[in-house]
PDB file of C-alpha atoms in Angstrom:
ATOM      1  CA  UNK A   1      -6.426 -44.241 -11.095  1.00 71.00           C
ATOM      2  CA  UNK A   2      -6.534 -42.456 -14.315  1.00 91.00           C
ATOM      3  CA  UNK A   3      -5.013 -39.320 -14.677  1.00 93.00           C
ATOM      4  CA  UNK A   4      -7.567 -37.775 -16.882  1.00 94.00           C
ATOM      5  CA  UNK A   5     -10.472 -38.967 -14.464  1.00 95.00           C
ATOM      6  CA  UNK A   6      -8.510 -37.509 -11.283  1.00 95.00           C
ATOM      7  CA  UNK A   7      -7.864 -34.148 -13.293  1.00 95.00           C
ATOM      8  CA  UNK A   8     -11.660 -34.209 -13.729  1.00 96.00           C
ATOM      9  CA  UNK A   9     -12.374 -34.947 -10.086  1.00 97.00           C
ATOM     10  CA  UNK A  10     -10.280 -31.956  -8.900  1.00 95.00           C
ATOM     11  CA  UNK A  11     -11.915 -29.744 -11.486  1.00 96.00           C
ATOM     12  CA  UNK A  12     -15.256 -30.790 -10.359  1.00 97.00           C
ATOM     13  CA  UNK A  13     -14.290 -29.918  -6.820  1.00 97.00           C
ATOM     14  CA  UNK A  14     -12.618 -26.729  -7.614  1.00 95.00           C
ATOM     15  CA  UNK A  15     -15.368 -25.479  -9.460  1.00 96.00           C
ATOM     16  CA  UNK A  16     -17.784 -26.860  -6.598  1.00 96.00           C
ATOM     17  CA  UNK A  17     -15.611 -24.854  -4.369  1.00 95.00           C
ATOM     18  CA  UNK A  18     -15.675 -21.826  -5.888  1.00 95.00           C
ATOM     19  CA  UNK A  19     -19.498 -21.716  -6.237  1.00 93.00           C
ATOM     20  CA  UNK A  20     -19.681 -22.347  -2.565  1.00 93.00           C
ATOM     21  CA  UNK A  21     -17.567 -19.522  -1.975  1.00 92.00           C
ATOM     22  CA  UNK A  22     -19.752 -17.607  -3.640  1.00 91.00           C
ATOM     23  CA  UNK A  23     -23.012 -18.535  -1.758  1.00 90.00           C
ATOM     24  CA  UNK A  24     -21.470 -18.469   1.430  1.00 89.00           C
ATOM     25  CA  UNK A  25     -20.890 -15.363   3.778  1.00 86.00           C
ATOM     26  CA  UNK A  26     -22.558 -13.392   6.771  1.00 88.00           C
ATOM     27  CA  UNK A  27     -25.432 -11.876   4.212  1.00 84.00           C
ATOM     28  CA  UNK A  28     -27.843 -14.427   4.002  1.00 83.00           C
ATOM     29  CA  UNK A  29     -28.616 -14.162   0.449  1.00 87.00           C
ATOM     30  CA  UNK A  30     -30.904 -16.874  -1.228  1.00 87.00           C
ATOM     31  CA  UNK A  31     -29.941 -18.736  -4.496  1.00 87.00           C
ATOM     32  CA  UNK A  32     -31.871 -16.731  -6.767  1.00 87.00           C
ATOM     33  CA  UNK A  33     -30.927 -13.391  -5.757  1.00 89.00           C
ATOM     34  CA  UNK A  34     -27.369 -14.339  -5.478  1.00 89.00           C
ATOM     35  CA  UNK A  35     -27.365 -15.353  -9.211  1.00 89.00           C
ATOM     36  CA  UNK A  36     -29.323 -12.628 -10.338  1.00 89.00           C
ATOM     37  CA  UNK A  37     -27.000 -10.089  -8.521  1.00 89.00           C
ATOM     38  CA  UNK A  38     -24.052 -11.721  -9.917  1.00 88.00           C
ATOM     39  CA  UNK A  39     -25.108 -12.116 -13.663  1.00 86.00           C
ATOM     40  CA  UNK A  40     -28.395 -10.009 -14.274  1.00 75.00           C
ATOM     41  CA  UNK A  41     -27.630  -7.343 -11.955  1.00 72.00           C
ATOM     42  CA  UNK A  42     -30.916  -7.337  -9.744  1.00 72.00           C
ATOM     43  CA  UNK A  43     -32.816  -4.676  -8.647  1.00 82.00           C
ATOM     44  CA  UNK A  44     -31.324  -5.099  -5.108  1.00 84.00           C
ATOM     45  CA  UNK A  45     -28.154  -2.956  -4.703  1.00 86.00           C
ATOM     46  CA  UNK A  46     -27.020  -4.658  -1.394  1.00 87.00           C
ATOM     47  CA  UNK A  47     -27.153  -7.631  -3.354  1.00 88.00           C
ATOM     48  CA  UNK A  48     -25.359  -6.296  -5.834  1.00 88.00           C
ATOM     49  CA  UNK A  49     -22.682  -4.941  -3.645  1.00 89.00           C
ATOM     50  CA  UNK A  50     -22.146  -8.244  -1.881  1.00 89.00           C
ATOM     51  CA  UNK A  51     -21.807 -10.335  -4.884  1.00 90.00           C
ATOM     52  CA  UNK A  52     -19.607  -8.341  -7.188  1.00 89.00           C
ATOM     53  CA  UNK A  53     -17.665  -6.208  -5.107  1.00 90.00           C
ATOM     54  CA  UNK A  54     -16.954  -9.017  -2.162  1.00 91.00           C
ATOM     55  CA  UNK A  55     -17.816 -12.477  -2.743  1.00 92.00           C
ATOM     56  CA  UNK A  56     -16.482 -12.709  -6.278  1.00 93.00           C
ATOM     57  CA  UNK A  57     -13.191 -10.782  -5.724  1.00 93.00           C
ATOM     58  CA  UNK A  58     -12.825 -13.092  -2.996  1.00 93.00           C
ATOM     59  CA  UNK A  59     -13.659 -16.371  -4.618  1.00 94.00           C
ATOM     60  CA  UNK A  60     -11.258 -15.414  -7.476  1.00 95.00           C
ATOM     61  CA  UNK A  61      -8.290 -14.494  -5.540  1.00 95.00           C
ATOM     62  CA  UNK A  62      -8.631 -17.707  -3.575  1.00 94.00           C
ATOM     63  CA  UNK A  63      -8.394 -19.629  -6.833  1.00 95.00           C
ATOM     64  CA  UNK A  64      -5.488 -17.554  -8.118  1.00 95.00           C
ATOM     65  CA  UNK A  65      -3.579 -17.702  -4.555  1.00 94.00           C
ATOM     66  CA  UNK A  66      -3.908 -21.591  -4.481  1.00 93.00           C
ATOM     67  CA  UNK A  67      -3.000 -21.894  -8.242  1.00 94.00           C
ATOM     68  CA  UNK A  68      -0.068 -19.810  -7.415  1.00 93.00           C
ATOM     69  CA  UNK A  69       0.904 -21.807  -4.213  1.00 91.00           C
ATOM     70  CA  UNK A  70       0.846 -25.062  -5.983  1.00 91.00           C
ATOM     71  CA  UNK A  71       2.762 -23.787  -9.003  1.00 93.00           C
ATOM     72  CA  UNK A  72       5.726 -22.435  -6.658  1.00 89.00           C
ATOM     73  CA  UNK A  73       5.738 -25.777  -4.506  1.00 89.00           C
ATOM     74  CA  UNK A  74       5.906 -27.477  -7.886  1.00 91.00           C
ATOM     75  CA  UNK A  75       8.884 -25.363  -9.280  1.00 91.00           C
ATOM     76  CA  UNK A  76      10.696 -25.481  -6.001  1.00 88.00           C
ATOM     77  CA  UNK A  77      10.433 -29.397  -5.910  1.00 90.00           C
ATOM     78  CA  UNK A  78      11.642 -29.593  -9.862  1.00 91.00           C
ATOM     79  CA  UNK A  79      14.367 -26.922  -9.292  1.00 89.00           C
ATOM     80  CA  UNK A  80      15.885 -28.558  -6.382  1.00 88.00           C
ATOM     81  CA  UNK A  81      14.733 -32.560  -7.922  1.00 89.00           C
ATOM     82  CA  UNK A  82      13.521 -33.311  -4.370  1.00 88.00           C
ATOM     83  CA  UNK A  83       9.833 -34.363  -4.018  1.00 87.00           C
ATOM     84  CA  UNK A  84       9.958 -33.530  -0.214  1.00 85.00           C
ATOM     85  CA  UNK A  85      11.335 -29.758  -1.015  1.00 84.00           C
ATOM     86  CA  UNK A  86       9.533 -26.849   1.153  1.00 81.00           C
ATOM     87  CA  UNK A  87      10.755 -23.438   1.306  1.00 79.00           C
ATOM     88  CA  UNK A  88      12.852 -24.033   4.499  1.00 80.00           C
ATOM     89  CA  UNK A  89      15.388 -25.848   2.822  1.00 81.00           C
ATOM     90  CA  UNK A  90      16.619 -22.645   1.227  1.00 81.00           C
ATOM     91  CA  UNK A  91      15.681 -20.509   3.926  1.00 85.00           C
ATOM     92  CA  UNK A  92      13.105 -18.617   2.802  1.00 84.00           C
ATOM     93  CA  UNK A  93      10.859 -18.950   5.509  1.00 85.00           C
ATOM     94  CA  UNK A  94      13.695 -17.746   7.941  1.00 89.00           C
ATOM     95  CA  UNK A  95      14.508 -14.960   5.642  1.00 89.00           C
ATOM     96  CA  UNK A  96      11.036 -13.751   5.654  1.00 88.00           C
ATOM     97  CA  UNK A  97      10.297 -14.083   9.520  1.00 89.00           C
ATOM     98  CA  UNK A  98      13.335 -12.234  10.200  1.00 92.00           C
ATOM     99  CA  UNK A  99      12.261  -9.349   7.822  1.00 89.00           C
ATOM    100  CA  UNK A 100       8.930  -8.885   9.736  1.00 89.00           C
ATOM    101  CA  UNK A 101      10.655  -9.373  13.050  1.00 91.00           C
ATOM    102  CA  UNK A 102      12.942  -6.606  11.984  1.00 91.00           C
ATOM    103  CA  UNK A 103      10.305  -4.323  10.280  1.00 89.00           C
ATOM    104  CA  UNK A 104       8.249  -4.409  13.466  1.00 90.00           C
ATOM    105  CA  UNK A 105      11.313  -4.107  16.287  1.00 92.00           C
ATOM    106  CA  UNK A 106      12.578  -1.006  14.160  1.00 91.00           C
ATOM    107  CA  UNK A 107       9.208   0.745  14.106  1.00 88.00           C
ATOM    108  CA  UNK A 108       8.944   0.853  10.387  1.00 88.00           C
ATOM    109  CA  UNK A 109       5.843  -1.376  10.585  1.00 85.00           C
ATOM    110  CA  UNK A 110       4.106   1.583  12.611  1.00 85.00           C
ATOM    111  CA  UNK A 111       5.238   4.079  10.320  1.00 87.00           C
ATOM    112  CA  UNK A 112       4.598   2.550   6.818  1.00 83.00           C
ATOM    113  CA  UNK A 113       1.857  -0.264   7.185  1.00 81.00           C
ATOM    114  CA  UNK A 114       3.208  -1.633   3.804  1.00 84.00           C
ATOM    115  CA  UNK A 115       6.769  -2.682   5.102  1.00 80.00           C
ATOM    116  CA  UNK A 116       5.630  -5.568   6.809  1.00 75.00           C
ATOM    117  CA  UNK A 117       4.172  -7.720   4.238  1.00 76.00           C
ATOM    118  CA  UNK A 118       6.873  -6.550   1.897  1.00 72.00           C
TER     119      UNK A 118
END
């Protein structure tokens, strides 16, 4: 398969997934109201809130996190010159699990909730 064709297909799937994530959620908003609230600023303040404050940041964050994970995987594979490289090779996963267990066991996670993800 041609590389340009593959990139075009993947970009189309990315855009379709982005649009689908904007339109899907527990608040059942029709397509016309969703587009109006996203771009034109409809008269419905609830739709504006849902689209601009909840769904749009969620969709943008999903794309950015996916790109970051893909890039970090490619960097790890290129750095180690191993196409099957994963974080377990360097002990990253084990160190993260150890840090989480340590934060929970010592009670620091209950005192300062931000320490668990850090």
